[in-house]
Coordinates of C-alpha atoms in Angstrom, one line a residue:
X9 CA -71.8 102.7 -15.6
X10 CA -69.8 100.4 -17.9
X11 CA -70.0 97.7 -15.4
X12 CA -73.7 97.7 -15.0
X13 CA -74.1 97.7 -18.6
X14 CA -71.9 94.9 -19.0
X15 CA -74.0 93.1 -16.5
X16 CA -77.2 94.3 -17.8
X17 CA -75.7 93.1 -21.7
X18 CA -74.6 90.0 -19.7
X19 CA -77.4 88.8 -17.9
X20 CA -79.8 89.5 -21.4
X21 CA -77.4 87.2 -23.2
X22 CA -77.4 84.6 -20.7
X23 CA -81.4 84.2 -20.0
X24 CA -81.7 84.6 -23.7
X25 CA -79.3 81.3 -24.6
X26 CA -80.9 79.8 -21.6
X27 CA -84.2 80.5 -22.9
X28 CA -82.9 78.9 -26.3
X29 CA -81.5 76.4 -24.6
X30 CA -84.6 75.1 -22.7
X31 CA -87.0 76.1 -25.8
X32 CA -85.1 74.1 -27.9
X33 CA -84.8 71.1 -25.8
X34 CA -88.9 71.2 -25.1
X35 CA -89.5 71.3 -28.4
X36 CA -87.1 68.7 -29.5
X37 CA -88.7 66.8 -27.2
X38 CA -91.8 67.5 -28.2
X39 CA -91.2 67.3 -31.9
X40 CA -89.7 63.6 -31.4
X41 CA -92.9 62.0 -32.2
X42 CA -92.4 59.3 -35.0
X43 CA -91.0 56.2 -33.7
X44 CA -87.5 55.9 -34.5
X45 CA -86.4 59.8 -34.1
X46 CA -83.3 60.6 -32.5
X47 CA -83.3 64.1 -31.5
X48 CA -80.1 65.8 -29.6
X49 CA -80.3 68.2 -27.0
X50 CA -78.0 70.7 -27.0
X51 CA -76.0 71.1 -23.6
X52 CA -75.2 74.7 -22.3
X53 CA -72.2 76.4 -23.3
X54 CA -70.6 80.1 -22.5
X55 CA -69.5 81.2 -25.3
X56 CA -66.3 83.5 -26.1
X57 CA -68.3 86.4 -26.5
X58 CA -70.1 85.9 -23.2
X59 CA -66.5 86.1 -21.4
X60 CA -64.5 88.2 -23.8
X61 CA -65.6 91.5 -22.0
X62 CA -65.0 89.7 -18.6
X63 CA -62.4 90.9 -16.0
X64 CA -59.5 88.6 -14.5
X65 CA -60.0 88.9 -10.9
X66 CA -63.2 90.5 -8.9
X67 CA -64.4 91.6 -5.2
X68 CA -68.1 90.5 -4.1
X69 CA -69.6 91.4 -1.6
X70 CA -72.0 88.6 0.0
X71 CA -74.3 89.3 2.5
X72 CA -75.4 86.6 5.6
X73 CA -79.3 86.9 4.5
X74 CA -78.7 83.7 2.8
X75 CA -80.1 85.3 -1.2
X76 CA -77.9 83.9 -3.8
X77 CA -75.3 87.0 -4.9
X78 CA -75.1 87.5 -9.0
X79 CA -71.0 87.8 -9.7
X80 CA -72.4 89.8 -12.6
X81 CA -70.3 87.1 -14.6
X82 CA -70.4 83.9 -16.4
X83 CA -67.8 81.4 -16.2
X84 CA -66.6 78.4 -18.8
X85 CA -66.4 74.4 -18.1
X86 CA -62.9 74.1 -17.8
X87 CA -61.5 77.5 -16.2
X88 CA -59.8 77.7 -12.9
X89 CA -61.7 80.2 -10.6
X90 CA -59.6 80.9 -7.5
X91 CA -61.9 82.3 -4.2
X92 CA -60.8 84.1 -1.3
X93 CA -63.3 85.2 1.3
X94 CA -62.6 87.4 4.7
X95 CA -65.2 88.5 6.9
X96 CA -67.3 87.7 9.6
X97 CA -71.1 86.7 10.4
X98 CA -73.4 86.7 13.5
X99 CA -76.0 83.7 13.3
X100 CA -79.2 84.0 14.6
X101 CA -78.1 82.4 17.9
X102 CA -75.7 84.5 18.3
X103 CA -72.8 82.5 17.1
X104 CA -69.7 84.3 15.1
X105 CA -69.0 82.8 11.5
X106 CA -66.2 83.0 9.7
X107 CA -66.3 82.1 6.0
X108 CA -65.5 78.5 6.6
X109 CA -68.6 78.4 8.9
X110 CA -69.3 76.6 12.3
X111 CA -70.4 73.2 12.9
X112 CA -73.7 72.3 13.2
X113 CA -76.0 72.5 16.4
X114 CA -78.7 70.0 16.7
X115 CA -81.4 72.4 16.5
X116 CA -80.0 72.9 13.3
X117 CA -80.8 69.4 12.2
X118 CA -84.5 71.7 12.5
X119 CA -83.6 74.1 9.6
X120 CA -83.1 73.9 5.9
X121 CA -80.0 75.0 4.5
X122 CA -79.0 76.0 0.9
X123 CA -76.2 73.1 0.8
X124 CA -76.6 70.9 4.2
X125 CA -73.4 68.8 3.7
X126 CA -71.5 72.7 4.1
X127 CA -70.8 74.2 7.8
X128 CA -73.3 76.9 9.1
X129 CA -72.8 80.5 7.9
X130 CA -70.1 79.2 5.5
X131 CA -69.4 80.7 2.1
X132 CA -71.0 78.6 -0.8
X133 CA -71.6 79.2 -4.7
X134 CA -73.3 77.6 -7.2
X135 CA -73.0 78.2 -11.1
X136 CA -76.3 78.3 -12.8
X137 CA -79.8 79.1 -12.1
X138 CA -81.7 75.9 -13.0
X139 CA -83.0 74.1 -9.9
X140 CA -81.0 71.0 -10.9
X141 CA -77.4 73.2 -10.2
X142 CA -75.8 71.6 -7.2
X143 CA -74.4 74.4 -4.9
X144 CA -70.8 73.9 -3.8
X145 CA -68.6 74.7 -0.1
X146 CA -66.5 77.7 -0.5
X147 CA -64.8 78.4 2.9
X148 CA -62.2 80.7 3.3
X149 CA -60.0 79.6 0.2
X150 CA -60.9 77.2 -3.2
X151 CA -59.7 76.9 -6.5
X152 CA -62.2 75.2 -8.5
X153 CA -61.8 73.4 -12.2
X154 CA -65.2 74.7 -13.0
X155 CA -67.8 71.8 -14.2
X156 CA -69.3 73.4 -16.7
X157 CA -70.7 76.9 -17.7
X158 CA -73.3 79.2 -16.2
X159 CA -73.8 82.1 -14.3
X160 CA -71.8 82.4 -10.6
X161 CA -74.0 82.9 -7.8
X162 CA -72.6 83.1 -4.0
X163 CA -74.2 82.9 -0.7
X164 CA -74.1 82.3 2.6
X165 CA -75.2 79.3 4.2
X166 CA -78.0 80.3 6.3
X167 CA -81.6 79.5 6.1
X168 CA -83.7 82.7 4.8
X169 CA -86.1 82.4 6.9
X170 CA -83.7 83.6 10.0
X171 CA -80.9 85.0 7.7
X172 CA -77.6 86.5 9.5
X173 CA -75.8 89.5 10.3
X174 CA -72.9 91.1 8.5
X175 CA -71.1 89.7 4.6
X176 CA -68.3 88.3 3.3
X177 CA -65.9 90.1 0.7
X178 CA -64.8 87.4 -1.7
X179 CA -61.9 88.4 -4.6
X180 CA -61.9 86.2 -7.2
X181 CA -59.8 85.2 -9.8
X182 CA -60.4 83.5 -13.3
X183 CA -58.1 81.3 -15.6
X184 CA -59.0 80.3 -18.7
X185 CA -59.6 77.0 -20.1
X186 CA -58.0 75.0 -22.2
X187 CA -59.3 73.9 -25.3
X188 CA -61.8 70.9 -25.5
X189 CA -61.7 67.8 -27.8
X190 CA -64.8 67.6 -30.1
X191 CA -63.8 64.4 -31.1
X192 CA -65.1 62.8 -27.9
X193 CA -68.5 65.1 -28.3
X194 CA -69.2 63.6 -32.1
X195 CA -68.2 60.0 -31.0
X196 CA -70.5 60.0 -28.3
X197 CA -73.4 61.5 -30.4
X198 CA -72.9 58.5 -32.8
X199 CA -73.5 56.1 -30.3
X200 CA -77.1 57.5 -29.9
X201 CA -79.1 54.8 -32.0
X202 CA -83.2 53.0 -31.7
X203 CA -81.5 50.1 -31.1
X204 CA -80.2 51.4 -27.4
X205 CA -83.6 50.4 -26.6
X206 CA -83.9 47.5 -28.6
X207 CA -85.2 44.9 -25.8
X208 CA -85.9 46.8 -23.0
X209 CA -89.4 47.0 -21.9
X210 CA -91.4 49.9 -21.8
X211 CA -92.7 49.9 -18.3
X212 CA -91.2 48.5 -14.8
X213 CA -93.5 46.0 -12.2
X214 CA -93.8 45.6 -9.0
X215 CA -93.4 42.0 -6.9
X216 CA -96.5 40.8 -8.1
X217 CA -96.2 42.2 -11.6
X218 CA -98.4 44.9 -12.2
X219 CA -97.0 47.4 -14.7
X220 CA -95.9 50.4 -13.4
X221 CA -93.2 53.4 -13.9
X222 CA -92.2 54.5 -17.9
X223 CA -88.8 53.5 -18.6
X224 CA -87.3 57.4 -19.3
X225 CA -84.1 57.2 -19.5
X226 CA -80.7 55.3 -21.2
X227 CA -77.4 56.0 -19.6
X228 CA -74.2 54.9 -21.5
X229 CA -70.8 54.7 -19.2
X230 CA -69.1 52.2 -16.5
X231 CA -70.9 51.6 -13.2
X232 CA -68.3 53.7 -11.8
X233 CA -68.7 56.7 -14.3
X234 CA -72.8 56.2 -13.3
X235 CA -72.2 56.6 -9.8
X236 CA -69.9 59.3 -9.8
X237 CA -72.3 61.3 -12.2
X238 CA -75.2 61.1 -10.2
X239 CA -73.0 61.9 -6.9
X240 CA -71.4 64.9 -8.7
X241 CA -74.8 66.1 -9.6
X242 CA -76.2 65.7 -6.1
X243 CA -77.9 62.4 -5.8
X244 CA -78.1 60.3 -3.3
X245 CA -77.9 56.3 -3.0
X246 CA -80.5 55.6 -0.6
X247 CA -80.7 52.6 1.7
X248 CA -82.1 49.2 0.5
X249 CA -83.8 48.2 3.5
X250 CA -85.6 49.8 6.5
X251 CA -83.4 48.5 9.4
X252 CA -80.2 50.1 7.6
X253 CA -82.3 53.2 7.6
X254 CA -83.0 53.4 11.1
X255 CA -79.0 52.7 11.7
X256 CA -78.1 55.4 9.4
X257 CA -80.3 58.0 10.1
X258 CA -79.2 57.4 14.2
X259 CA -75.7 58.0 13.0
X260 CA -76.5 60.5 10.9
X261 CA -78.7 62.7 13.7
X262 CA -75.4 61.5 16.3
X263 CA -73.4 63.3 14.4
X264 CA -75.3 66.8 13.7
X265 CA -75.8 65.6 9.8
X266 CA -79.0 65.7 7.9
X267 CA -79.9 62.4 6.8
X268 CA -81.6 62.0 2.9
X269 CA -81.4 58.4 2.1
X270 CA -84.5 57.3 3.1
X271 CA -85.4 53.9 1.5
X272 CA -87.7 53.1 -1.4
X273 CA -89.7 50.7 -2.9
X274 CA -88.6 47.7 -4.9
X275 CA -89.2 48.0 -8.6
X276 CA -88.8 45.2 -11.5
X277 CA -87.1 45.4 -15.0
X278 CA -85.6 42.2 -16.8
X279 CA -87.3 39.9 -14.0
X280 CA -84.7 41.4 -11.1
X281 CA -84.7 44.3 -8.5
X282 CA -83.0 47.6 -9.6
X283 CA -79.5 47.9 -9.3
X284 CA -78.9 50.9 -8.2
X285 CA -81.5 53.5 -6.5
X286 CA -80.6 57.9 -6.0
X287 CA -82.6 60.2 -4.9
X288 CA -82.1 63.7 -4.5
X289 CA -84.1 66.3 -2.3
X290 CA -84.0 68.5 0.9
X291 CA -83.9 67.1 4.1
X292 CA -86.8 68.6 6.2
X293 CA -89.2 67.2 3.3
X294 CA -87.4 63.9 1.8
X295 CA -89.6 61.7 3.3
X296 CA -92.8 62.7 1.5
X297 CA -91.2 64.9 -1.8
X298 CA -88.5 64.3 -3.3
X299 CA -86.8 63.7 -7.1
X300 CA -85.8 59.4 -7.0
X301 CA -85.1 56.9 -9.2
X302 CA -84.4 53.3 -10.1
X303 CA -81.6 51.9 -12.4
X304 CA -80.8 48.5 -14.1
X305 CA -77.8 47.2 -15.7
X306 CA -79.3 45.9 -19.5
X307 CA -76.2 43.4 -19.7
X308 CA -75.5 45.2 -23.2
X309 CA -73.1 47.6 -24.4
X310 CA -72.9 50.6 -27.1
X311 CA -69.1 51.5 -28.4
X312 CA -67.8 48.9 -25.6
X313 CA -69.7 50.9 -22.6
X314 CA -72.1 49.7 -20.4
X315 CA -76.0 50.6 -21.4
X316 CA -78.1 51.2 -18.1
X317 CA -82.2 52.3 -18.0
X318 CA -84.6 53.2 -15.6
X319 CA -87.5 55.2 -14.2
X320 CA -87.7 58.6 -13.0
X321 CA -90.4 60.0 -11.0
X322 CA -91.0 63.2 -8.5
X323 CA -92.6 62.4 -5.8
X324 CA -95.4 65.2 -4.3
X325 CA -96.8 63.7 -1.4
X326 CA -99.2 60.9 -0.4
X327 CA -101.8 58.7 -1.6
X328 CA -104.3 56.0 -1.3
X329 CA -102.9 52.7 -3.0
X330 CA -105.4 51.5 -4.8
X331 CA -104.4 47.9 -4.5
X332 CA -104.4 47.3 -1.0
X333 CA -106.0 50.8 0.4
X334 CA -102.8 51.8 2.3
X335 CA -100.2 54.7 1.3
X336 CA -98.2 55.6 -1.1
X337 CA -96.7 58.2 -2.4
X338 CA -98.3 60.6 -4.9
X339 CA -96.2 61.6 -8.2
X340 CA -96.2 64.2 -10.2
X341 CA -97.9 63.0 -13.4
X342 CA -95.8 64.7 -15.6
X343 CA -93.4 62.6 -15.8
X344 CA -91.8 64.1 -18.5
X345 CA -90.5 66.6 -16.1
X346 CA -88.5 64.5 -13.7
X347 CA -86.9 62.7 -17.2
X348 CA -85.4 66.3 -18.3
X349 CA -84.3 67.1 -14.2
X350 CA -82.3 63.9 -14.5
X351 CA -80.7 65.6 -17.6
X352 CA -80.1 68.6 -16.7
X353 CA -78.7 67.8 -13.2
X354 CA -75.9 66.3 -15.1
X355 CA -75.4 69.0 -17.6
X356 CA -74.9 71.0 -14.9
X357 CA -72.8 68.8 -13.0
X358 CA -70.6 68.7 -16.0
X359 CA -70.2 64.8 -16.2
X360 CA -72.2 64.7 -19.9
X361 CA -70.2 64.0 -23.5
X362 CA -73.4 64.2 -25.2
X363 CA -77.6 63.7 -24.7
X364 CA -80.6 63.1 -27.1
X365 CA -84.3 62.3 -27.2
X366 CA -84.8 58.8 -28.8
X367 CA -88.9 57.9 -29.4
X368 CA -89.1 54.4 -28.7
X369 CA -90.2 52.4 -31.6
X370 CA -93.8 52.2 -29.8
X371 CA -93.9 55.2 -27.2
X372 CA -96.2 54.9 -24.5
X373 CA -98.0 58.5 -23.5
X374 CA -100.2 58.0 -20.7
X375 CA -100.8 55.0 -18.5
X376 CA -101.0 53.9 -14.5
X377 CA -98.8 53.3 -11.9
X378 CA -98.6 50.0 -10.3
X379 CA -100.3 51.6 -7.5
X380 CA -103.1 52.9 -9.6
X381 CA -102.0 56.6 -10.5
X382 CA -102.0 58.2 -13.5
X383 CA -98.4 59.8 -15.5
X384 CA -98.3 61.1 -19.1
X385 CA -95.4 61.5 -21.5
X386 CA -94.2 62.6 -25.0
X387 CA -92.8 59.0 -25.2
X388 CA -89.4 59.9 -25.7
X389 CA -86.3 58.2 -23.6
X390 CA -83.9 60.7 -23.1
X391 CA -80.2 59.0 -23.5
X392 CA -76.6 60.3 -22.2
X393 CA -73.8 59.8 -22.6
X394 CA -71.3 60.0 -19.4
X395 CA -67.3 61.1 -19.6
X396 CA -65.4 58.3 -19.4

């Protein structure tokens, strides 16, 4: 009885600091209104008394139906969690599974998967239970420096919709963290200033330059520190062109792997393409929804890093374009929404010193795309600052 009310106590304190935690960053965004206003968003955290009460090592049992297991536990950015998983599974066609899983068929390719770059049938976790939390391969064994702090969930990786038969029995054990710096948190919150977006124009263009896309967000780091954050936190680059597609996706299909970098258009900021371009979404459905992206380089710095900007949009399906009557893709014209996933998919990936709403000294809240569809916003730029 202790243990369930520990997880009862548990799982009240975490959806209540999550709740806090999202509250407060809607509202900060919302209350970040007056030009000028720079508004931080406080990241997640476990706290001491979230783990105090916590045991050193556990056994979970996870079935093959492919549900996410609650540990019952929370775990802090920095600790060590060691896994170890025995057991055995029998997929839906019949093939045995051990935790490290099998390799993919091709009528596989046909099914969604909670993590596709992981086996079939093999043991996974994630930590968290925002969408934006990027689930991770478990196998047999792993000892994992843990990103940053949420709930543990473990699964199976089989889709739901066929399941499998039989579980795993994981034991794991924690380690805790060492101490973090919060000189590096209160030097990066300095950096968060208006004049990050002194110069940068509000809206992107297309070829012919009709105003398009908000500019939503300000990332501070090194290229490199850019593109391992949005790797870490499960983007992908896609392909430039539509021939490179073609090749890659072959390979990718060769080789029993899903393929998620379909191409996208070219955008405009500072009279050049984007410099970089990620996308993140499932496989079966990339094509016509998915989370994507566009970045530039702004050529200026803030505390000697690199300052980059861009536009974020989800997109929802398809749509007439309105200037030439073919297709496009549909967004979702909250636009606000795809700004914050972009946030919190690094929070969760761990790769953030520090993130605040800035409201542009002339915040734009509701305009067109450059293929003629609507989006609204509070106006604010959200801004982040990556480890380094």
């Amino acid at each position: 009885m202790k243990i369930k009310s520990y997880r009862f106590e548990l799982s009240c304190a975490l959806w209540l600091a999550c709740g806090i935690v999202s509250a407060a960053q809607d509202a900060a965004s919302k209350a970040a209104s007056a030009p000028g206003t720079v508004t931080p968003i406080a990241l997640p955290t476990i706290t001491a008394a979230q783990t105090s009460a916590r045991k050193a090592s556990y056994s979970i049992t996870v079935p093959g139906s492919g549900d996410w297991t609650d540990a019952g536990f929370a775990v802090a950015a920095g600790e060590t969690v060691s896994y170890g998983a025995t057991g055995q599974l029998t997929l839906w066609d019949a093939r045995a599974s051990a935790p490290a899983g099998v390799a993919r068929g091709w009528k596989d390719l046909l099914r969604q998967f909670p993590l596709d770059s992981a086996n079939a049938g093999a043991l996974i976790g994630r930590i968290g239970s925002a969408d934006a939390a990027v689930p991770f391969a478990i196998g047999g064994q792993l000892e994992q420096t843990v990103p940053a702090g949420g709930e543990l969930f473990l699964a199976a990786n089989v889709p739901k919709e066929v399941g499998a038969q039989g579980s795993y029995k994981v034991s794991l054990k924690i380690t805790a963290a060492k101490p973090v710096s919060q000189t590096t948190v209160s030097q990066a919150t300095a950096l968060f200033t208006p004049a990050l977006l002194d110069g940068v124009p509000q809206r992107v263009g297309d070829a012919q330059g009709n105003p398009g896309d908000m500019v939503n967000f300000c990332i501070v780091g090194t290229k490199d520190a850019v593109e391992k954050a949005f790797t870490a936190a499960g983007w992908v680059q896609v392909d430039r062109t539509n021939n490179a597609a073609v090749l890659n996706g072959l390979m990718a299909t060769l080789s029993k792997k899903t393929y998620t970098a379909v191409p996208m258009s070219t955008l405009y900021l500072f009279g050049r393409p984007q410099d970089m371009s990620y996308a993140r979404g499932d496989a079966i459905t990339v094509a016509f929804v998915r989370h994507h992206l566009r970045v530039w380089d702004t050529g200026r710095t803030a505390g000697g890093l690199p300052v980059w900007v861009g536009s974020s949009t989800h997109d929802e399906g398809l749509e007439k374009d309105q200037r030439n009557n073919g297709i496009t893709h549909h967004i979702d014209p909250e636009v606000d929404k795809e700004r914050d996933f972009i946030q919190s998919s690094f929070a969760a990936a761990g790769v953030l010193d520090a993130a605040a709403y800035i409201t542009p000294k002339d915040p734009l809240h509701e305009a067109k795309t450059a293929t003629g569809g609507t989006f609204n916003s509070d106006g604010n730029v959200v801004a982040m600052v990556l480890h380094h």
